[in-house]
Coordinates of C-alpha atoms and ligand atoms in Angstrom, one line a residue:
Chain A
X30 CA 0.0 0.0 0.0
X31 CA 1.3 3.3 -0.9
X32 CA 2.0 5.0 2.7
X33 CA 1.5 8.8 3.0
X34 CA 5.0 10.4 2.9
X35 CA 7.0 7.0 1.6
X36 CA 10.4 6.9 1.7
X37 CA 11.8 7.7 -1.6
X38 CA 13.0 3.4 -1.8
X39 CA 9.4 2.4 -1.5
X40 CA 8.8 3.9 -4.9
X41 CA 11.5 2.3 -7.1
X42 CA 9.8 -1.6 -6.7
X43 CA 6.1 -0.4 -6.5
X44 CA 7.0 1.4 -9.9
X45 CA 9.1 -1.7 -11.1
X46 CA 5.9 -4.4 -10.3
X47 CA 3.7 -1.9 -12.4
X48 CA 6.1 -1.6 -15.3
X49 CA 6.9 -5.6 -15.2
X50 CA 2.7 -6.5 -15.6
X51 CA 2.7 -3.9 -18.5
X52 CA 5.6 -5.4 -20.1
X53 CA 4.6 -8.5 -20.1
X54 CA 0.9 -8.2 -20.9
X55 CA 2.5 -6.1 -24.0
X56 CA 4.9 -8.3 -24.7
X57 CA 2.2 -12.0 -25.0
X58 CA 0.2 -9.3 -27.8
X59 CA 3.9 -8.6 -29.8
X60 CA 3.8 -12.8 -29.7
X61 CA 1.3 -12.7 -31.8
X62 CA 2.8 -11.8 -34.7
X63 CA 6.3 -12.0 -33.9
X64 CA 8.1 -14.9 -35.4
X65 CA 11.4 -15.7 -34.4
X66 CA 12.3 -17.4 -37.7
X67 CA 12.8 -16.1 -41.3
X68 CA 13.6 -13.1 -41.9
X69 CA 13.3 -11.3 -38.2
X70 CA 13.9 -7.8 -39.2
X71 CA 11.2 -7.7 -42.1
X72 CA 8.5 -9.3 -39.3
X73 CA 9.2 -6.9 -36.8
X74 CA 9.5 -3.7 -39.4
X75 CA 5.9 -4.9 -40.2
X76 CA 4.7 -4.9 -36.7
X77 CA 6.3 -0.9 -36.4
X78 CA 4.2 -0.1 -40.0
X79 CA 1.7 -2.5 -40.7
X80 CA -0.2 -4.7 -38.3
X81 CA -2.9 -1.7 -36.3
X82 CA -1.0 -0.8 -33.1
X83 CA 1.8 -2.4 -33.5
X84 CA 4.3 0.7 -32.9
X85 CA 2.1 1.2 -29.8
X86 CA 2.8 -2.1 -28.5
X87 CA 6.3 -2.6 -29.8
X88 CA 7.4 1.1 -27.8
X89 CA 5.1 0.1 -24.9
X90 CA 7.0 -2.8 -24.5
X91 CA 10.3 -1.7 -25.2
X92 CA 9.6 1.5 -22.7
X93 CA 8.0 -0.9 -20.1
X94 CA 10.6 -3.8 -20.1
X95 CA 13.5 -0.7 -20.0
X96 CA 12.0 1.0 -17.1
X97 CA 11.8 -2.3 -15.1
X98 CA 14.8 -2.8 -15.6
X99 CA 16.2 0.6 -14.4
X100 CA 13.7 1.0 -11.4
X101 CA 14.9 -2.8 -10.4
X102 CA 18.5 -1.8 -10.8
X103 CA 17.6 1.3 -8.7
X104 CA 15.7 -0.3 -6.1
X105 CA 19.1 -3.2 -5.5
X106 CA 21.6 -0.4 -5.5
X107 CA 19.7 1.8 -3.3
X108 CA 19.5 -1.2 -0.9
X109 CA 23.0 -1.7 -1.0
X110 CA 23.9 1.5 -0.5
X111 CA 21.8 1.3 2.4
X112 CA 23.8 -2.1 3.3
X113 CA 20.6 -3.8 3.6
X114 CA 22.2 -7.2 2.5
X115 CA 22.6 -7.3 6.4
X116 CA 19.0 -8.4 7.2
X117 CA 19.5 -11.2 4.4
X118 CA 20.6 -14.5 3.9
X119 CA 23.3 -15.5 2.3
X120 CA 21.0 -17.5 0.2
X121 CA 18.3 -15.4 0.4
X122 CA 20.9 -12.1 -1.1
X123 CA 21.8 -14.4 -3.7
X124 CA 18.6 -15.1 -5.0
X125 CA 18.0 -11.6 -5.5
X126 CA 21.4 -10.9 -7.2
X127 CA 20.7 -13.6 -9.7
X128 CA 17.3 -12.5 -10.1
X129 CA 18.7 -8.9 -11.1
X130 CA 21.3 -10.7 -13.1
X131 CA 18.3 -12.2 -14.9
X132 CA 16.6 -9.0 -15.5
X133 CA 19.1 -7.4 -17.5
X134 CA 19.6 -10.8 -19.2
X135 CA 16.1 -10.7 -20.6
X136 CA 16.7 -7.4 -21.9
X137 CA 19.5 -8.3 -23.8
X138 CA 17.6 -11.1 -24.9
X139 CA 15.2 -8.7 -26.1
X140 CA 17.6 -6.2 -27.7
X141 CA 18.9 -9.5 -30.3
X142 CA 15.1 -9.9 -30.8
X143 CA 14.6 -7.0 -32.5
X144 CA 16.6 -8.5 -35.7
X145 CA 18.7 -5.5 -37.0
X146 CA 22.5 -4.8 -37.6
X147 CA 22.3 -4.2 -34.0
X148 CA 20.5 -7.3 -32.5
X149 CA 22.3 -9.9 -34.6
X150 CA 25.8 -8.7 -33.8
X151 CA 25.0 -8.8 -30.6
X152 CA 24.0 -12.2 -30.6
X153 CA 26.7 -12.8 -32.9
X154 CA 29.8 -11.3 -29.9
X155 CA 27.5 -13.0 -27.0
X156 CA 28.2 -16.2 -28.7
X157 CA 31.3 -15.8 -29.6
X158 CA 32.7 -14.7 -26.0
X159 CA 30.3 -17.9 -24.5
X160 CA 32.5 -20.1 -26.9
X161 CA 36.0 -18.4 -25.6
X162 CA 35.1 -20.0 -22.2
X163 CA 37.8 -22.9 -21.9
X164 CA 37.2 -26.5 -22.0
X165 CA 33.2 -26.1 -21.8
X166 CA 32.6 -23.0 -24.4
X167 CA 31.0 -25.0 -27.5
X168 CA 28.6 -26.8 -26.0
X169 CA 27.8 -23.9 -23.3
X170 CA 27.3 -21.4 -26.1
X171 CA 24.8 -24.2 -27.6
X172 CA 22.4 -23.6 -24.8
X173 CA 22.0 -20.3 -25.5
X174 CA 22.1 -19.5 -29.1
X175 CA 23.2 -21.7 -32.4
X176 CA 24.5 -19.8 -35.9
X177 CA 22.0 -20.3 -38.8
X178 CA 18.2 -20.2 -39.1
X179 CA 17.5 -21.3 -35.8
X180 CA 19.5 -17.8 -34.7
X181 CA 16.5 -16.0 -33.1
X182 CA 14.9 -19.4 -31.2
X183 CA 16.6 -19.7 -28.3
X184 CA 16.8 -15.9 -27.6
X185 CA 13.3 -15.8 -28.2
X186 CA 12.7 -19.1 -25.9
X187 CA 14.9 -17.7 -23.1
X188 CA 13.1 -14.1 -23.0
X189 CA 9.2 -14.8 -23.4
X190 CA 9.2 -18.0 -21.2
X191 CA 12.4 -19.4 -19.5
X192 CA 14.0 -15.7 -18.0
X193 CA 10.4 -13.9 -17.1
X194 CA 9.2 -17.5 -15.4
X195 CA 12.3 -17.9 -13.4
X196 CA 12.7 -14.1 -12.1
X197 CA 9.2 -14.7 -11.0
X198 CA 9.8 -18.3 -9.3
X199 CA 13.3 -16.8 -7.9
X200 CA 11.0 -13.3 -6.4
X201 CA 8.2 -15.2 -4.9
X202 CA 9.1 -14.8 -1.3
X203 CA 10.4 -11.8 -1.9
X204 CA 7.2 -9.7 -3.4
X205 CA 4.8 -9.5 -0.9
X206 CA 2.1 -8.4 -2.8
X207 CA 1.7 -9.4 -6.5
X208 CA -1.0 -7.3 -7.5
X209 CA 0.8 -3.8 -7.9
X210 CA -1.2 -0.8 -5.7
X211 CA -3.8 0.7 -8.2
X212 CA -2.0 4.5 -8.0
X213 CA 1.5 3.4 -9.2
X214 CA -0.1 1.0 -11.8
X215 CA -2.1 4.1 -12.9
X216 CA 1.1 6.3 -12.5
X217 CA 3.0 3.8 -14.8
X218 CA 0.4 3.3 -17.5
X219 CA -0.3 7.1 -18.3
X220 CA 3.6 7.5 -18.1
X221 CA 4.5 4.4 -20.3
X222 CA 1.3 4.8 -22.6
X223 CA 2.2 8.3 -23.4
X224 CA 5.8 7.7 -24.2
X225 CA 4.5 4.8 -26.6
X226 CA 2.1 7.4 -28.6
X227 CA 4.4 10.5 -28.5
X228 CA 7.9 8.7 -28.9
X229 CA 8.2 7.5 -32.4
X230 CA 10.4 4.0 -32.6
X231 CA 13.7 4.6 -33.0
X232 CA 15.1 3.8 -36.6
X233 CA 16.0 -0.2 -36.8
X234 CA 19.2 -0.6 -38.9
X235 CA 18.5 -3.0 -42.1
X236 CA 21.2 -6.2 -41.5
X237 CA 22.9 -5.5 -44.8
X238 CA 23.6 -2.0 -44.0
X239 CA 26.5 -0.1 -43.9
X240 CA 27.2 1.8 -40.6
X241 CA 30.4 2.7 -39.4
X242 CA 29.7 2.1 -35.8
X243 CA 27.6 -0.7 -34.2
X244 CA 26.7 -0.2 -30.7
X245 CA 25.6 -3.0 -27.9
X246 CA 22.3 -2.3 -25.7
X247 CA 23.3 0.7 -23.4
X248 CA 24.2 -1.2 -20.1
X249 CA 26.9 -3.2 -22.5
X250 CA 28.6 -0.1 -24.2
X251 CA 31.1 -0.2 -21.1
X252 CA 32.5 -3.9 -21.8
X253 CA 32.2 -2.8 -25.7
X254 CA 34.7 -0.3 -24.7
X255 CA 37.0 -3.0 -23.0
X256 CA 36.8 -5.8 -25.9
X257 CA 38.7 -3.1 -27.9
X258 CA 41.4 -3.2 -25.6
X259 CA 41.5 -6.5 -23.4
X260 CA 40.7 -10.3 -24.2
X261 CA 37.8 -10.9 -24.5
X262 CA 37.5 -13.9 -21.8
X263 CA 38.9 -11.2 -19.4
X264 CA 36.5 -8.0 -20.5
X265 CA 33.6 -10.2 -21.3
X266 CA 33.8 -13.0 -18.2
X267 CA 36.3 -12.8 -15.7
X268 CA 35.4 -9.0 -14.9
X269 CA 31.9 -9.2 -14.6
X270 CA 32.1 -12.1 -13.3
X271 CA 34.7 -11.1 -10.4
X272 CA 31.7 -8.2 -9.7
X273 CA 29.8 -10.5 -9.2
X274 CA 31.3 -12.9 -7.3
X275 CA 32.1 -10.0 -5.1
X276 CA 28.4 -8.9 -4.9
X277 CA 27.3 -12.6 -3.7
X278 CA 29.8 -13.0 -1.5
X279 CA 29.0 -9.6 0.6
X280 CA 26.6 -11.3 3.1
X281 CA 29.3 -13.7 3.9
X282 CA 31.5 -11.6 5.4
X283 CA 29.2 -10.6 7.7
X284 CA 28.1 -13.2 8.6
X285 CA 31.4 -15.0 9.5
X286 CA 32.0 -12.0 11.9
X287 CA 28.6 -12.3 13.4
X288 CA 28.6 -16.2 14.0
X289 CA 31.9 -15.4 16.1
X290 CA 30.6 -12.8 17.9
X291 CA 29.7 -14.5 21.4
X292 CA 32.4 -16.4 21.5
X293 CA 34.3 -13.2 22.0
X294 CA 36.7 -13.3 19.5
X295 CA 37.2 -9.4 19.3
X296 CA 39.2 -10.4 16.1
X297 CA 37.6 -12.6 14.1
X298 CA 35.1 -10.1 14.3
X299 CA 37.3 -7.3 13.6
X300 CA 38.9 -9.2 10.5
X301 CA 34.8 -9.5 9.1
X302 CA 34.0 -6.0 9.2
X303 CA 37.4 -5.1 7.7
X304 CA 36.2 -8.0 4.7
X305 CA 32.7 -6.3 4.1
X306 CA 34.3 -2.6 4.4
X307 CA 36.7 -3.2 1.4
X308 CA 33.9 -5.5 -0.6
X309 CA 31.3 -3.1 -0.3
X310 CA 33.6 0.1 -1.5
X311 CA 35.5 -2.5 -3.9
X312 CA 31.7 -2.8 -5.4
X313 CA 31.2 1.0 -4.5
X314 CA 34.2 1.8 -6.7
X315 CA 33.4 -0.9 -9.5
X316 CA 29.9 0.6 -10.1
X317 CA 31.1 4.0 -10.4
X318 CA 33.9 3.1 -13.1
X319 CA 31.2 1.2 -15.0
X320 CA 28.9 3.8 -15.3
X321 CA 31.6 6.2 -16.1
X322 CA 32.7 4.1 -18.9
X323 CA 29.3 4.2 -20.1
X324 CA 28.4 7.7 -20.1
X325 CA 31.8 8.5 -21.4
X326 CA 30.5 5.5 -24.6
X327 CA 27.4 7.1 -24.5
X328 CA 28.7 10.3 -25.6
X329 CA 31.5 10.3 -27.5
X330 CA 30.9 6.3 -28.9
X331 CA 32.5 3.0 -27.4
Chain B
X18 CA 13.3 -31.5 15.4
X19 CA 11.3 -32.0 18.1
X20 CA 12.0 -35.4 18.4
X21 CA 12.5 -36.2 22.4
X22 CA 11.0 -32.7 23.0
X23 CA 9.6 -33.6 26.3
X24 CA 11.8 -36.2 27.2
X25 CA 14.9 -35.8 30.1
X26 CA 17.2 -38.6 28.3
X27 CA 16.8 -39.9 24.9
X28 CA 16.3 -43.7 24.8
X29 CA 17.7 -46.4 23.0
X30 CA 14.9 -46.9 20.8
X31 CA 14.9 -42.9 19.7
X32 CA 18.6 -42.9 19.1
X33 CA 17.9 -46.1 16.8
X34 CA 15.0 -44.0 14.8
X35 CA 17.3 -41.1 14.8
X36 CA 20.1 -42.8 12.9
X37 CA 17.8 -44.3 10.6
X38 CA 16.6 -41.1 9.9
X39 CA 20.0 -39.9 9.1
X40 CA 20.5 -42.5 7.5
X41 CA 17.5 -42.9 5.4
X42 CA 17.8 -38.7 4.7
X43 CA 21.6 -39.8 3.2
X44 CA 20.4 -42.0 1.1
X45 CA 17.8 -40.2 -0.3
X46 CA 20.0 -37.5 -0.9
X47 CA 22.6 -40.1 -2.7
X48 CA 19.4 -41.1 -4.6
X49 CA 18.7 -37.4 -6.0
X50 CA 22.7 -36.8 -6.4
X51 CA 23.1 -39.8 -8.8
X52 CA 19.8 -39.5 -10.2
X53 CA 20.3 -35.9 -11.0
X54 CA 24.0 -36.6 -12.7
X55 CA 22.6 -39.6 -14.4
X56 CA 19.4 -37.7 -16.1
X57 CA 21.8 -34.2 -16.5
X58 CA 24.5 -36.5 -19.2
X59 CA 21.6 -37.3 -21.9
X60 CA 19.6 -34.1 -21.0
X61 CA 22.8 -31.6 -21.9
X62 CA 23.7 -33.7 -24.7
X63 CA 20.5 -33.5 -26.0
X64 CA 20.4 -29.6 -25.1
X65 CA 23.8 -29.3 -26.6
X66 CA 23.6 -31.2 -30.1
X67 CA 23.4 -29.1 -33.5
X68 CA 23.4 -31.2 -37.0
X69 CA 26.8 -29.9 -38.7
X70 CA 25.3 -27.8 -41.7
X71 CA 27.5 -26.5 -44.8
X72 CA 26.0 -23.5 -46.7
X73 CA 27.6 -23.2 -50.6
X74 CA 27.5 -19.3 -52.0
X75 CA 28.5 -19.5 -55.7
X76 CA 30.3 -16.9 -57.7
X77 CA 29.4 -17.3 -61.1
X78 CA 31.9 -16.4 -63.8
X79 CA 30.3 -12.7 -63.8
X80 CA 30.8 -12.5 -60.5
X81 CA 35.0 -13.0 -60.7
X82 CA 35.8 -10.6 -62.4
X83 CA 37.3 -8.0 -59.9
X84 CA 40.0 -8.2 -57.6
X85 CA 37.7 -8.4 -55.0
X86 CA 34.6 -10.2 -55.3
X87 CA 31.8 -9.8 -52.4
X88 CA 29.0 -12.2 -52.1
X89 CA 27.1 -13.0 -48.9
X90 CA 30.3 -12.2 -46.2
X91 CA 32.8 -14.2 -48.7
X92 CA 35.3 -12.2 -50.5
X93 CA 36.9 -14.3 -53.2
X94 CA 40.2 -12.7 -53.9
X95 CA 41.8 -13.2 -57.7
X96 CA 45.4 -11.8 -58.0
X97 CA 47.0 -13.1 -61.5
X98 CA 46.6 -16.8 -61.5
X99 CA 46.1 -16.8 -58.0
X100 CA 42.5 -17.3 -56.2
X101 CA 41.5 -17.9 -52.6
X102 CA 38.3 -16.8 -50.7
X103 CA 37.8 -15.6 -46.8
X104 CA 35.0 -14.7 -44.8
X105 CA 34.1 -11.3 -44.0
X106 CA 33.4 -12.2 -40.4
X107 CA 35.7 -10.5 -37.9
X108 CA 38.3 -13.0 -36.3
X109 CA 37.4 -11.2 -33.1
X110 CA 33.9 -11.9 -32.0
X111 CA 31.9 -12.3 -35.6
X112 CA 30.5 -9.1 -36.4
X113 CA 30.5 -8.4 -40.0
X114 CA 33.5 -6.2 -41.7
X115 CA 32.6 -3.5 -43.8
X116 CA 34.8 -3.1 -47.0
X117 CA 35.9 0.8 -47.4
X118 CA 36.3 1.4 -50.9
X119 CA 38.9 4.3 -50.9
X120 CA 40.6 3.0 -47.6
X121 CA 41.0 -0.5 -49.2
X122 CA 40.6 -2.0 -45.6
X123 CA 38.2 -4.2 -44.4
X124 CA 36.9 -2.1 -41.4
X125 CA 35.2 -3.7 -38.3
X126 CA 32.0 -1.9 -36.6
X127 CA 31.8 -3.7 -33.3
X128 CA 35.6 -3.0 -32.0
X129 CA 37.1 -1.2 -34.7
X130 CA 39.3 -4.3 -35.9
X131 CA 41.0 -3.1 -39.3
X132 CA 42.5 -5.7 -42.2
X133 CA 44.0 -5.1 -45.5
X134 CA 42.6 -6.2 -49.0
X135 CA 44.0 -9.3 -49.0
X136 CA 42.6 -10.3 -45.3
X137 CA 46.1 -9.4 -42.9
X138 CA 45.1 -8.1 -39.8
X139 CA 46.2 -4.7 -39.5
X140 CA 45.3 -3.5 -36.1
X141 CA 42.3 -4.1 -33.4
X142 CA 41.4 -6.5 -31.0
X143 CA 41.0 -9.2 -33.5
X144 CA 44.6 -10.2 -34.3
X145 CA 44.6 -13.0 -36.3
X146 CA 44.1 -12.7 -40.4
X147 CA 40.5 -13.5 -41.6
X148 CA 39.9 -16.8 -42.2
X149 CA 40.4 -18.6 -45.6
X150 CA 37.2 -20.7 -46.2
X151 CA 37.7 -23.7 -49.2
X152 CA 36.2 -23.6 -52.5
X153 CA 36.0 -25.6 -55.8
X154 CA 35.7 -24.6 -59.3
X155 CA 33.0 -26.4 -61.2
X156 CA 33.1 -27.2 -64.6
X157 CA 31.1 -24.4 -66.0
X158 CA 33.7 -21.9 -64.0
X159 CA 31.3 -21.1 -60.8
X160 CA 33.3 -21.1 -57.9
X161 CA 31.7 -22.9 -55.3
X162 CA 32.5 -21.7 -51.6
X163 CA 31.7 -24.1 -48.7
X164 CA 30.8 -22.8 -45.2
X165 CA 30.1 -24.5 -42.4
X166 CA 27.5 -23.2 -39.9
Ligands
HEM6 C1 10.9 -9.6 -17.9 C2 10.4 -8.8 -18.6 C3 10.8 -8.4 -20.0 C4 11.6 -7.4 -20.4 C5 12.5 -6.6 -19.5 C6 11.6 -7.3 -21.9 C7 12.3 -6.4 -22.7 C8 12.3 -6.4 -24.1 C9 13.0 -5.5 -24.9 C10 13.9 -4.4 -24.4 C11 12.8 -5.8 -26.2 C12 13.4 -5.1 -27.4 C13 12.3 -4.1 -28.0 C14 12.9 -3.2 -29.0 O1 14.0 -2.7 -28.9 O2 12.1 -2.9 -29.9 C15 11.9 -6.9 -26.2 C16 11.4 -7.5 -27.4 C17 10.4 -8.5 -27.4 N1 9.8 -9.0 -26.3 FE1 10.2 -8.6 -24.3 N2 10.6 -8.2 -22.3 C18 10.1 -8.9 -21.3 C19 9.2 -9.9 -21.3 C20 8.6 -10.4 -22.4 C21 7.6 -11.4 -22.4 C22 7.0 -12.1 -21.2 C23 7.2 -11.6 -23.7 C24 6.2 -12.6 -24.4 C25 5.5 -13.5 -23.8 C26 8.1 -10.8 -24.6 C27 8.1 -10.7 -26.0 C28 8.9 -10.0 -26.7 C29 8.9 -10.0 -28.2 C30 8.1 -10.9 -29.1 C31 9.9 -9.1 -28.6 C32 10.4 -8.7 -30.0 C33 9.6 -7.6 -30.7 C34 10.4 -6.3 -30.6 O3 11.6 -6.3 -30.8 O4 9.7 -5.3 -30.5 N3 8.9 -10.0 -23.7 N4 11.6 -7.2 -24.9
FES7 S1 34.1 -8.2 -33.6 FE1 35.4 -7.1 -34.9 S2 36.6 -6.1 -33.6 FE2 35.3 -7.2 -32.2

């Protein structure tokens, strides 16, 4: 229930639940005529000019899935920042990591969807860097994506059913209430609904076109920016996945220190909080280069 | 949990149920372990398997006539009586490489890889040259190119 005089945090995942029922209502009507096989870009340029509404719901979607994303992103950070992982389990913090994890994963899932220059590069580096993973890469990158007419499937598998069923399944304890409030759902719609009939779609880029630059979804432009300098197992897996390893391991510290704590043992104790204090402004400091890296790509290209 | 809750001592007959119950709780556990591992070998397999495909693009004798010859990300190269073909893919990550006319350089748009005419890398992330893909030449001069996807 929305509270008189909320806390700026209670906003982020009442706004988030509201944007994640219109996405996904918008997104089971774009099933409709979507087809994941064929020629991709020609189906979805008809759903943007030719099927009634279908640049409605193909923005509404778009809009609604982005601003999910964002407010869910929001609503973890702003709990971090707040070092709220404390009241958590180490299981229980995990969950949700993964669960954001997920989130941006069904994005990018829905950014190769769209079938332009853009979307089937990225498939195309996604792949490519799953395959660089040693001993394991070719079949790994097999459960996510295969080269040739069967391209779009598995993206298309992974974002409408697998990715928005699991984030569900993996938030179940952690959502309260389902049904979003009535105001923020009404807040969201009139926002998201007039973004999708005043924003026109932005122009999709025809595979065979020329462009001098090709750029990844926008939370990606950083580690586009690293692959042109580093390996791309280092700038496309071991970084992130040393963030992240760093995010699920933050309730552990603390833990440790406070499972010692009647014993006594002043420095076992001690030796915890030093662990979370340089994890959490390790992850402090991380996020901050990140989004540095992607403004900075943003603006002046990756 | 509560087993023995009211209970000063716990009898012989409780410890007995309380190992079986460990020991029962092991073996399920084994049980869902091995059947788990068992299931997971045909299930990834399964999960994992593509059919090898080959794709053919053909340059028909109209189509070699130019130094470079493009056709669907192959460029088939013909220098004098020499002849070989390579794919347009970058050698970095697969994006596609765009050929720059008055540059002469095959130009990358994902992380700005750059390679000569002929394939050499040149500089970028990439690295390595592009990669020559085989072909044939049929009896009616079409040069058959064979990919494997
Ligand atoms: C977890 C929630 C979801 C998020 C964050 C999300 C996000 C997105 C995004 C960003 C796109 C690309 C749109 C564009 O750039 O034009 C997309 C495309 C698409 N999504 Fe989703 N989506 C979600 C759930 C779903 C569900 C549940 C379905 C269907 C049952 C669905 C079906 C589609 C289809 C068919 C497309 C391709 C059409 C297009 O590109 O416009 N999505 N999604
Ligand atoms: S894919 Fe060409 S430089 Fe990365």
């Amino acid at each position: 229930m929305a509270k008189r005089g909320m806390h700026i945090s209670g906003y982020f995942p009442r706004l988030g639940l509201a944007s994640l029922i219109l996405c996904i209502i918008s997104g089971i009507i774009l099933t409709f005529y979507y087809r994941p096989m064929g020629n991709v870009f020609q189906n979805v340029e008809e759903i943007t000019t030719l099927v009634p509404y279908g640049w409605f719901f193909r923005q509404l979607h778009y809009a609604s899935g982005q601003v999910f994303v964002i407010l869910m992103l929001l609503h973890t950070v702003d709990h971090f920042l707040r070092r709220r992982y404390r009241v958590y389990s180490v299981g229980e913090w995990n969950l949700l990591i993964v669960s954001l994890g997920l989130c941006f994963f069904t994005l990018f899932t829905g950014f190769i969807l769209k079938g332009d220059k853009e979307g089937i590069f990225a498939g195309q580096i996604f792949m490519n860097i799953l395959k660089s993973v040693p001993f394991i890469g070719a079949p790994l990158s097999k459960l996510f994506m295969v080269p040739g007419e069967g391209f779009f499937f598995l993206p298309y598998l992974y974002h409408c059913f697998f990715l928005p069923v699991l984030i569900i399944y993996f938030l179940r304890a952690h959502i309260r209430e389902w049904l979003p409030d009535h105001k923020f759902l009404a807040f969201s719609a009139t926002g998201l609904f007039l973004y999708a009939l005043i924003v026109r779609p932005y122009m999709d880029i025809p595979p065979d076109a020329l462009v001098g630059e090709v750029k990844g979804p926008w939370f990606f432009l950083g580690i586009q920016t690293l692959l042109k300098t580093m390996p791309a197992t280092l700038a496309g897996l071991i970084i992130p996945g040393l963030f992240l390893l760093c995010l699920l391991a933050l309730p552990l510290a603390r833990k440790e220190g406070r499972s010692s704590a009647p014993s006594g043992q002043q420095g076992r104790e001690g030796t915890a909080r030093l662990g979370e204090a340089v994890l959490y402004y390790l992850i402090v400091g991380a996020l901050c280069a990140y989004g540095i890296l992607t403004i900075r790509a943003g603006i002046r290209g990756p | 949990m509560r087993k023995g809750a009211g209970f000063p001592r716990v009898g012989h007959a409780e410890r007995d149920m309380d190992r079986r119950g460990f020991i029962k709780k092991g073996l399920s556990r084994l049980f869902y372990i091995f059947g788990g591992a068992i299931l997971a070998y045909p299930a990834l397999s399964f999960m994992t398997f593509k059919k090898s495909r080959t794709e053919k693009i053909i340059f028909h004798p109209d189509e070699q006539q130019s130094v470079l010859n493009f056709k669907e990300g192959v460029c088939l190269v013909r220098k004098g009586s020499e002849a070989y073909a390579f794919s347009m893919r970058c050698t970095h990550l697969g994006c596609m490489l765009n050929y720059g006319a008055v540059s002469q350089r095959f130009q990358c748009p994902c992380h700005g890889s750059v390679f000569d005419r002929w394939g050499k890398w040149i500089s970028g992330p990439a690295k390595k040259d592009l990669l020559r893909v085989p072909f044939a030449t049929e009896k009616n001069k079409d040069i058959v190119v064979t990919l494997d996807i």
